[in-house]
Amino acid sequence: MDSVAAIILAAGKGTRMKSKLVKVMHTLAGAPLIQYPVTAAREADASRIVAVVGHQAEAVRTFFNDSADVACALQEEQNGTGHAVACAAPLLRDFRGRVLILCGDVPLIRAVTLRELLKEHSRQGATVTVLTACVDNPHGYGRIVKDAAGKVVAIVEEKDADPDQRAIREINSGIYCVEGPFLFDAVSRLGSDNAQGEYYLTDIVRTAAGRGLVCASHPAGDPVEVMGINDRVQLAEAEAVLRMRINQAHMRGGVTIRDPKAAYIDNGVVIGRDTVVHPNVHITGRTEIGRECVIEPSAVIRGCRIGDRVTVKAGSVLEDSVVHDDASIGPMAHLRPGTVLMEEVKVGNFVETKKTVMGKGAKASHLTYLGDAEVGRDVNIGCGTITCNYDGVNKHRTVIEDNVFIGSDVQLVAPVTVGRNALVAAGTTVTKDVPPDSLAISRTEQVNKEGWVTKKRATGRGKKTKE
Ligand code: UD1
Ligand code: CA
């Protein structure tokens, strides 16, 4: 089989997005629009991919910096889709195989559909094969004009079409398979004598037909795949379709999703079997979640690695953190970047951690801030404990060794170390290192003044006054 290359047209601005960001860099389920056709082309075995960029070319280029198989061609002025392909031609000069042409703003196209397009192209011995769709409202699209034998003879743009052509409901998706050498020759000869004064890629169909070459069409199985994104309404529609695809793939893989319409799971997230995802959960970035976890309502998990049998309770936010097996988080806990929770750790409500490692079995069950801290195994952190890690200029570390018991309402003024097995009494402000096996206590002694309240009231000075 000949090799396959792909050209992704993405130079347009996307005026109707009404955005300072170029259209193809708007995200869909966590990835920029342009990522989707590139991935589909790659999965359809395109070994070389050229993205034609124009508006905010640098942003797109930077995004593809790490992808060895994607090159960017600059189209400085957007003179039409044919001109865009001509801009890509120099990067594929030596290429003799078939070229898939896709649009950067048509993200729902699937690799299986591209493979079918390639197959149909070969089966028909075609020079150009157009992916088409039959739609109820063809407004705005190029129409597929065929001869009596069903061969495509032209694609006519809405603005150039006569009333008969406008009535055609088979439309051009903007996705094609074309023989490379023919394509680059044909786009170098295009004219711009049309209603928009542009170099239309679609004119290569007339060129091929005129040379007696075969132009075929292949209808997309599901027209939603060729849906283009022009504004934010369509962006939301595409996102709904994509999320459902993602969620269904997880469910088929053994994940329970209580309400698939209300689970916001990004492209590329991995979730193990028998994990249960409750409604209004957001799982984004490069997150991996193990087996048999429970992710309760309104949890937000971004860029995390989570082991097996972990419970993330309602309303918790986890960012760039690592959580090992059997840990329990929340409700309403916040793991900030650099948190590592070892096995069986419990982090309870209103606990915030940052750049903190908690050893196996350690617990911070309520109302605590642990920042820049190293917490040993089986440590118990009492309610209201705070690591005072910031002196206004620098951040300092707190080390709490294995088996330490920190009572409630303790402040640990870093840098400070609490040695193993030590006990820090409730209400203590720890400013000096605590040796292992010792008690640290710092409190003003309590004084009870008996009868004080009664006396105060009698003199009237202790009375509550009305406002
Ligand atoms: C094009 C097709 C039309 C098809 C429709 C499908 C032509 C002449 N018409 O129309 O038949 O039904 O797509 O959506 O091809 N682009 C560039 N450089 C340019 C112009 C466009 O890179 O100079 C890119 C755009 O960024 C976009 C894609 O090509 O990703 C399609 O461009 P667009 O302007 O949307 O084409 P349409 O006029 O809608
Ligand atoms: Ca368009």
mmCIF file with all atom_site columns, N, CA and C and ligand atoms in Angstrom, residues 9-13 23 52 75 77-81 83-84 103-106 140-142 155 157 171-174 176 196 200-202 230, ligand 1:
data_model
loop_
_atom_site.group_PDB
_atom_site.id
_atom_site.type_symbol
_atom_site.label_atom_id
_atom_site.label_alt_id
_atom_site.label_comp_id
_atom_site.label_asym_id
_atom_site.label_entity_id
_atom_site.label_seq_id
_atom_site.pdbx_PDB_ins_code
_atom_site.Cartn_x
_atom_site.Cartn_y
_atom_site.Cartn_z
_atom_site.occupancy
_atom_site.B_iso_or_equiv
_atom_site.pdbx_formal_charge
_atom_site.auth_seq_id
_atom_site.auth_comp_id
_atom_site.auth_asym_id
_atom_site.auth_atom_id
_atom_site.pdbx_PDB_model_num
ATOM   1   N N   . LEU A 1 9   ? -5.937  21.948 7.253  1.00 0.00 ? 9   LEU A N   1
ATOM   2   C CA  . LEU A 1 9   ? -6.108  23.371 6.958  1.00 0.00 ? 9   LEU A CA  1
ATOM   3   C C   . LEU A 1 9   ? -6.526  24.112 8.232  1.00 0.00 ? 9   LEU A C   1
ATOM   4   N N   . ALA A 1 10  ? -5.686  25.036 8.631  1.00 0.00 ? 10  ALA A N   1
ATOM   5   C CA  . ALA A 1 10  ? -5.943  25.688 9.926  1.00 0.00 ? 10  ALA A CA  1
ATOM   6   C C   . ALA A 1 10  ? -5.423  27.116 9.961  1.00 0.00 ? 10  ALA A C   1
ATOM   7   N N   . ALA A 1 11  ? -5.453  27.785 8.827  1.00 0.00 ? 11  ALA A N   1
ATOM   8   C CA  . ALA A 1 11  ? -4.884  29.142 8.804  1.00 0.00 ? 11  ALA A CA  1
ATOM   9   C C   . ALA A 1 11  ? -5.906  30.212 9.157  1.00 0.00 ? 11  ALA A C   1
ATOM   10  N N   . GLY A 1 12  ? -7.187  29.856 9.068  1.00 0.00 ? 12  GLY A N   1
ATOM   11  C CA  . GLY A 1 12  ? -8.248  30.844 9.270  1.00 0.00 ? 12  GLY A CA  1
ATOM   12  C C   . GLY A 1 12  ? -8.281  31.364 10.706 1.00 0.00 ? 12  GLY A C   1
ATOM   13  N N   . LYS A 1 13  ? -8.890  32.517 10.870 1.00 0.00 ? 13  LYS A N   1
ATOM   14  C CA  . LYS A 1 13  ? -8.940  33.155 12.187 1.00 0.00 ? 13  LYS A CA  1
ATOM   15  C C   . LYS A 1 13  ? -10.083 32.616 13.031 1.00 0.00 ? 13  LYS A C   1
ATOM   16  N N   . LYS A 1 23  ? -9.224  30.207 16.303 1.00 0.00 ? 23  LYS A N   1
ATOM   17  C CA  . LYS A 1 23  ? -10.249 29.172 16.493 1.00 0.00 ? 23  LYS A CA  1
ATOM   18  C C   . LYS A 1 23  ? -9.684  27.792 16.826 1.00 0.00 ? 23  LYS A C   1
ATOM   19  N N   . VAL A 1 52  ? -1.432  23.637 7.993  1.00 0.00 ? 52  VAL A N   1
ATOM   20  C CA  . VAL A 1 52  ? -1.279  24.946 7.361  1.00 0.00 ? 52  VAL A CA  1
ATOM   21  C C   . VAL A 1 52  ? -1.772  25.992 8.351  1.00 0.00 ? 52  VAL A C   1
ATOM   22  N N   . GLN A 1 75  ? 0.735   29.996 5.824  1.00 0.00 ? 75  GLN A N   1
ATOM   23  C CA  . GLN A 1 75  ? -0.053  30.665 4.777  1.00 0.00 ? 75  GLN A CA  1
ATOM   24  C C   . GLN A 1 75  ? -0.302  32.082 5.291  1.00 0.00 ? 75  GLN A C   1
ATOM   25  N N   . GLU A 1 77  ? -1.404  34.966 3.969  1.00 0.00 ? 77  GLU A N   1
ATOM   26  C CA  . GLU A 1 77  ? -2.717  35.545 3.693  1.00 0.00 ? 77  GLU A CA  1
ATOM   27  C C   . GLU A 1 77  ? -3.662  34.414 3.339  1.00 0.00 ? 77  GLU A C   1
ATOM   28  N N   . GLN A 1 78  ? -4.877  34.497 3.850  1.00 0.00 ? 78  GLN A N   1
ATOM   29  C CA  . GLN A 1 78  ? -5.810  33.406 3.606  1.00 0.00 ? 78  GLN A CA  1
ATOM   30  C C   . GLN A 1 78  ? -6.560  33.630 2.293  1.00 0.00 ? 78  GLN A C   1
ATOM   31  N N   . ASN A 1 79  ? -5.943  33.135 1.230  1.00 0.00 ? 79  ASN A N   1
ATOM   32  C CA  . ASN A 1 79  ? -6.525  33.344 -0.100 1.00 0.00 ? 79  ASN A CA  1
ATOM   33  C C   . ASN A 1 79  ? -7.365  32.177 -0.570 1.00 0.00 ? 79  ASN A C   1
ATOM   34  N N   . GLY A 1 80  ? -7.743  31.325 0.339  1.00 0.00 ? 80  GLY A N   1
ATOM   35  C CA  . GLY A 1 80  ? -8.623  30.224 -0.020 1.00 0.00 ? 80  GLY A CA  1
ATOM   36  C C   . GLY A 1 80  ? -8.015  28.868 0.284  1.00 0.00 ? 80  GLY A C   1
ATOM   37  N N   . THR A 1 81  ? -8.902  27.855 0.304  1.00 0.00 ? 81  THR A N   1
ATOM   38  C CA  . THR A 1 81  ? -8.473  26.502 0.685  1.00 0.00 ? 81  THR A CA  1
ATOM   39  C C   . THR A 1 81  ? -7.469  25.910 -0.315 1.00 0.00 ? 81  THR A C   1
ATOM   40  N N   . HIS A 1 83  ? -5.275  27.656 -2.102 1.00 0.00 ? 83  HIS A N   1
ATOM   41  C CA  . HIS A 1 83  ? -4.017  28.335 -1.813 1.00 0.00 ? 83  HIS A CA  1
ATOM   42  C C   . HIS A 1 83  ? -3.366  27.744 -0.556 1.00 0.00 ? 83  HIS A C   1
ATOM   43  N N   . ALA A 1 84  ? -4.192  27.385 0.425  1.00 0.00 ? 84  ALA A N   1
ATOM   44  C CA  . ALA A 1 84  ? -3.667  26.777 1.655  1.00 0.00 ? 84  ALA A CA  1
ATOM   45  C C   . ALA A 1 84  ? -2.934  25.475 1.347  1.00 0.00 ? 84  ALA A C   1
ATOM   46  N N   . CYS A 1 103 ? -9.779  19.490 7.930  1.00 0.00 ? 103 CYS A N   1
ATOM   47  C CA  . CYS A 1 103 ? -9.896  20.862 8.412  1.00 0.00 ? 103 CYS A CA  1
ATOM   48  C C   . CYS A 1 103 ? -9.610  20.906 9.911  1.00 0.00 ? 103 CYS A C   1
ATOM   49  N N   . GLY A 1 104 ? -8.887  21.910 10.307 1.00 0.00 ? 104 GLY A N   1
ATOM   50  C CA  . GLY A 1 104 ? -8.549  22.065 11.718 1.00 0.00 ? 104 GLY A CA  1
ATOM   51  C C   . GLY A 1 104 ? -9.762  22.311 12.592 1.00 0.00 ? 104 GLY A C   1
ATOM   52  N N   . ASP A 1 105 ? -10.857 22.742 11.988 1.00 0.00 ? 105 ASP A N   1
ATOM   53  C CA  . ASP A 1 105 ? -12.049 23.053 12.775 1.00 0.00 ? 105 ASP A CA  1
ATOM   54  C C   . ASP A 1 105 ? -13.152 22.006 12.608 1.00 0.00 ? 105 ASP A C   1
ATOM   55  N N   . VAL A 1 106 ? -12.766 20.806 12.164 1.00 0.00 ? 106 VAL A N   1
ATOM   56  C CA  . VAL A 1 106 ? -13.726 19.694 12.063 1.00 0.00 ? 106 VAL A CA  1
ATOM   57  C C   . VAL A 1 106 ? -13.194 18.560 12.947 1.00 0.00 ? 106 VAL A C   1
ATOM   58  N N   . GLY A 1 140 ? -24.722 26.982 3.141  1.00 0.00 ? 140 GLY A N   1
ATOM   59  C CA  . GLY A 1 140 ? -23.350 27.376 3.484  1.00 0.00 ? 140 GLY A CA  1
ATOM   60  C C   . GLY A 1 140 ? -22.278 26.405 3.006  1.00 0.00 ? 140 GLY A C   1
ATOM   61  N N   . TYR A 1 141 ? -22.675 25.212 2.666  1.00 0.00 ? 141 TYR A N   1
ATOM   62  C CA  . TYR A 1 141 ? -21.683 24.204 2.250  1.00 0.00 ? 141 TYR A CA  1
ATOM   63  C C   . TYR A 1 141 ? -21.551 24.152 0.729  1.00 0.00 ? 141 TYR A C   1
ATOM   64  N N   . GLY A 1 142 ? -20.435 23.600 0.275  1.00 0.00 ? 142 GLY A N   1
ATOM   65  C CA  . GLY A 1 142 ? -20.279 23.284 -1.136 1.00 0.00 ? 142 GLY A CA  1
ATOM   66  C C   . GLY A 1 142 ? -21.160 22.084 -1.485 1.00 0.00 ? 142 GLY A C   1
ATOM   67  N N   . ILE A 1 155 ? -17.670 20.460 -7.427 1.00 0.00 ? 155 ILE A N   1
ATOM   68  C CA  . ILE A 1 155 ? -18.193 20.914 -6.135 1.00 0.00 ? 155 ILE A CA  1
ATOM   69  C C   . ILE A 1 155 ? -18.454 22.407 -6.309 1.00 0.00 ? 155 ILE A C   1
ATOM   70  N N   . GLU A 1 157 ? -19.686 25.968 -4.677 1.00 0.00 ? 157 GLU A N   1
ATOM   71  C CA  . GLU A 1 157 ? -19.915 26.698 -3.432 1.00 0.00 ? 157 GLU A CA  1
ATOM   72  C C   . GLU A 1 157 ? -21.302 27.336 -3.451 1.00 0.00 ? 157 GLU A C   1
ATOM   73  N N   . ILE A 1 171 ? -23.456 17.342 0.649  1.00 0.00 ? 171 ILE A N   1
ATOM   74  C CA  . ILE A 1 171 ? -22.522 18.462 0.790  1.00 0.00 ? 171 ILE A CA  1
ATOM   75  C C   . ILE A 1 171 ? -21.065 17.981 0.923  1.00 0.00 ? 171 ILE A C   1
ATOM   76  N N   . ASN A 1 172 ? -20.175 18.915 0.641  1.00 0.00 ? 172 ASN A N   1
ATOM   77  C CA  . ASN A 1 172 ? -18.742 18.672 0.777  1.00 0.00 ? 172 ASN A CA  1
ATOM   78  C C   . ASN A 1 172 ? -18.335 18.879 2.236  1.00 0.00 ? 172 ASN A C   1
ATOM   79  N N   . SER A 1 173 ? -17.761 17.857 2.819  1.00 0.00 ? 173 SER A N   1
ATOM   80  C CA  . SER A 1 173 ? -17.336 17.962 4.224  1.00 0.00 ? 173 SER A CA  1
ATOM   81  C C   . SER A 1 173 ? -16.069 18.791 4.352  1.00 0.00 ? 173 SER A C   1
ATOM   82  N N   . GLY A 1 174 ? -15.360 18.975 3.238  1.00 0.00 ? 174 GLY A N   1
ATOM   83  C CA  . GLY A 1 174 ? -14.050 19.645 3.323  1.00 0.00 ? 174 GLY A CA  1
ATOM   84  C C   . GLY A 1 174 ? -12.930 18.655 3.625  1.00 0.00 ? 174 GLY A C   1
ATOM   85  N N   . TYR A 1 176 ? -10.920 15.211 2.187  1.00 0.00 ? 176 TYR A N   1
ATOM   86  C CA  . TYR A 1 176 ? -10.690 14.534 0.904  1.00 0.00 ? 176 TYR A CA  1
ATOM   87  C C   . TYR A 1 176 ? -9.523  13.565 1.018  1.00 0.00 ? 176 TYR A C   1
ATOM   88  N N   . GLN A 1 196 ? -16.110 34.580 -4.489 1.00 0.00 ? 196 GLN A N   1
ATOM   89  C CA  . GLN A 1 196 ? -15.339 35.066 -3.343 1.00 0.00 ? 196 GLN A CA  1
ATOM   90  C C   . GLN A 1 196 ? -13.924 35.510 -3.724 1.00 0.00 ? 196 GLN A C   1
ATOM   91  N N   . TYR A 1 200 ? -10.081 28.166 -4.760 1.00 0.00 ? 200 TYR A N   1
ATOM   92  C CA  . TYR A 1 200 ? -10.881 27.093 -4.157 1.00 0.00 ? 200 TYR A CA  1
ATOM   93  C C   . TYR A 1 200 ? -10.199 25.734 -4.341 1.00 0.00 ? 200 TYR A C   1
ATOM   94  N N   . LEU A 1 201 ? -10.000 25.032 -3.277 1.00 0.00 ? 201 LEU A N   1
ATOM   95  C CA  . LEU A 1 201 ? -9.494  23.656 -3.393 1.00 0.00 ? 201 LEU A CA  1
ATOM   96  C C   . LEU A 1 201 ? -10.486 22.785 -4.154 1.00 0.00 ? 201 LEU A C   1
ATOM   97  N N   . THR A 1 202 ? -11.750 23.102 -3.984 1.00 0.00 ? 202 THR A N   1
ATOM   98  C CA  . THR A 1 202 ? -12.807 22.276 -4.591 1.00 0.00 ? 202 THR A CA  1
ATOM   99  C C   . THR A 1 202 ? -12.705 22.232 -6.116 1.00 0.00 ? 202 THR A C   1
ATOM   100 N N   . ASN A 1 230 ? -17.780 26.789 13.896 1.00 0.00 ? 230 ASN A N   1
ATOM   101 C CA  . ASN A 1 230 ? -17.610 28.183 13.499 1.00 0.00 ? 230 ASN A CA  1
ATOM   102 C C   . ASN A 1 230 ? -17.837 29.150 14.645 1.00 0.00 ? 230 ASN A C   1
HETATM 103 C C1  . UD1 B 2 .   ? -15.088 24.874 2.519  1.00 0.00 ? 1   UD1 B C1  1
HETATM 104 C C2  . UD1 B 2 .   ? -15.365 24.237 1.171  1.00 0.00 ? 1   UD1 B C2  1
HETATM 105 C C3  . UD1 B 2 .   ? -16.834 23.835 1.109  1.00 0.00 ? 1   UD1 B C3  1
HETATM 106 C C4  . UD1 B 2 .   ? -17.144 22.886 2.241  1.00 0.00 ? 1   UD1 B C4  1
HETATM 107 C C5  . UD1 B 2 .   ? -16.776 23.511 3.568  1.00 0.00 ? 1   UD1 B C5  1
HETATM 108 C C6  . UD1 B 2 .   ? -16.909 22.502 4.663  1.00 0.00 ? 1   UD1 B C6  1
HETATM 109 C C7  . UD1 B 2 .   ? -13.882 25.361 -0.391 1.00 0.00 ? 1   UD1 B C7  1
HETATM 110 C C8  . UD1 B 2 .   ? -13.762 26.378 -1.452 1.00 0.00 ? 1   UD1 B C8  1
HETATM 111 N N1  . UD1 B 2 .   ? -15.077 25.178 0.134  1.00 0.00 ? 1   UD1 B N1  1
HETATM 112 O O1  . UD1 B 2 .   ? -15.859 26.038 2.602  1.00 0.00 ? 1   UD1 B O1  1
HETATM 113 O O2  . UD1 B 2 .   ? -17.103 23.213 -0.134 1.00 0.00 ? 1   UD1 B O2  1
HETATM 114 O O3  . UD1 B 2 .   ? -18.520 22.549 2.224  1.00 0.00 ? 1   UD1 B O3  1
HETATM 115 O O4  . UD1 B 2 .   ? -15.399 23.942 3.552  1.00 0.00 ? 1   UD1 B O4  1
HETATM 116 O O5  . UD1 B 2 .   ? -16.724 23.123 5.909  1.00 0.00 ? 1   UD1 B O5  1
HETATM 117 O O6  . UD1 B 2 .   ? -12.899 24.720 -0.050 1.00 0.00 ? 1   UD1 B O6  1
HETATM 118 N N2  . UD1 B 2 .   ? -8.511  27.744 5.435  1.00 0.00 ? 1   UD1 B N2  1
HETATM 119 C C9  . UD1 B 2 .   ? -7.166  28.033 5.345  1.00 0.00 ? 1   UD1 B C9  1
HETATM 120 N N3  . UD1 B 2 .   ? -6.749  28.997 4.494  1.00 0.00 ? 1   UD1 B N3  1
HETATM 121 C C10 . UD1 B 2 .   ? -7.606  29.681 3.692  1.00 0.00 ? 1   UD1 B C10 1
HETATM 122 C C11 . UD1 B 2 .   ? -8.977  29.382 3.773  1.00 0.00 ? 1   UD1 B C11 1
HETATM 123 C C12 . UD1 B 2 .   ? -9.400  28.403 4.661  1.00 0.00 ? 1   UD1 B C12 1
HETATM 124 O O7  . UD1 B 2 .   ? -6.356  27.433 6.041  1.00 0.00 ? 1   UD1 B O7  1
HETATM 125 O O8  . UD1 B 2 .   ? -7.139  30.530 2.938  1.00 0.00 ? 1   UD1 B O8  1
HETATM 126 C C13 . UD1 B 2 .   ? -8.952  26.715 6.364  1.00 0.00 ? 1   UD1 B C13 1
HETATM 127 C C14 . UD1 B 2 .   ? -9.861  27.269 7.442  1.00 0.00 ? 1   UD1 B C14 1
HETATM 128 O O9  . UD1 B 2 .   ? -9.100  27.692 8.565  1.00 0.00 ? 1   UD1 B O9  1
HETATM 129 C C15 . UD1 B 2 .   ? -10.735 26.072 7.741  1.00 0.00 ? 1   UD1 B C15 1
HETATM 130 C C16 . UD1 B 2 .   ? -10.815 25.327 6.445  1.00 0.00 ? 1   UD1 B C16 1
HETATM 131 O O10 . UD1 B 2 .   ? -9.718  25.773 5.666  1.00 0.00 ? 1   UD1 B O10 1
HETATM 132 O O11 . UD1 B 2 .   ? -10.146 25.224 8.698  1.00 0.00 ? 1   UD1 B O11 1
HETATM 133 C C17 . UD1 B 2 .   ? -12.119 25.568 5.706  1.00 0.00 ? 1   UD1 B C17 1
HETATM 134 O O12 . UD1 B 2 .   ? -12.210 26.949 5.446  1.00 0.00 ? 1   UD1 B O12 1
HETATM 135 P P1  . UD1 B 2 .   ? -13.587 27.705 5.440  1.00 0.00 ? 1   UD1 B P1  1
HETATM 136 O O13 . UD1 B 2 .   ? -13.358 29.139 5.181  1.00 0.00 ? 1   UD1 B O13 1
HETATM 137 O O14 . UD1 B 2 .   ? -14.363 27.327 6.621  1.00 0.00 ? 1   UD1 B O14 1
HETATM 138 O O15 . UD1 B 2 .   ? -14.223 27.064 4.130  1.00 0.00 ? 1   UD1 B O15 1
HETATM 139 P P2  . UD1 B 2 .   ? -15.686 27.228 3.678  1.00 0.00 ? 1   UD1 B P2  1
HETATM 140 O O16 . UD1 B 2 .   ? -15.806 28.493 2.920  1.00 0.00 ? 1   UD1 B O16 1
HETATM 141 O O17 . UD1 B 2 .   ? -16.588 26.998 4.795  1.00 0.00 ? 1   UD1 B O17 1
#
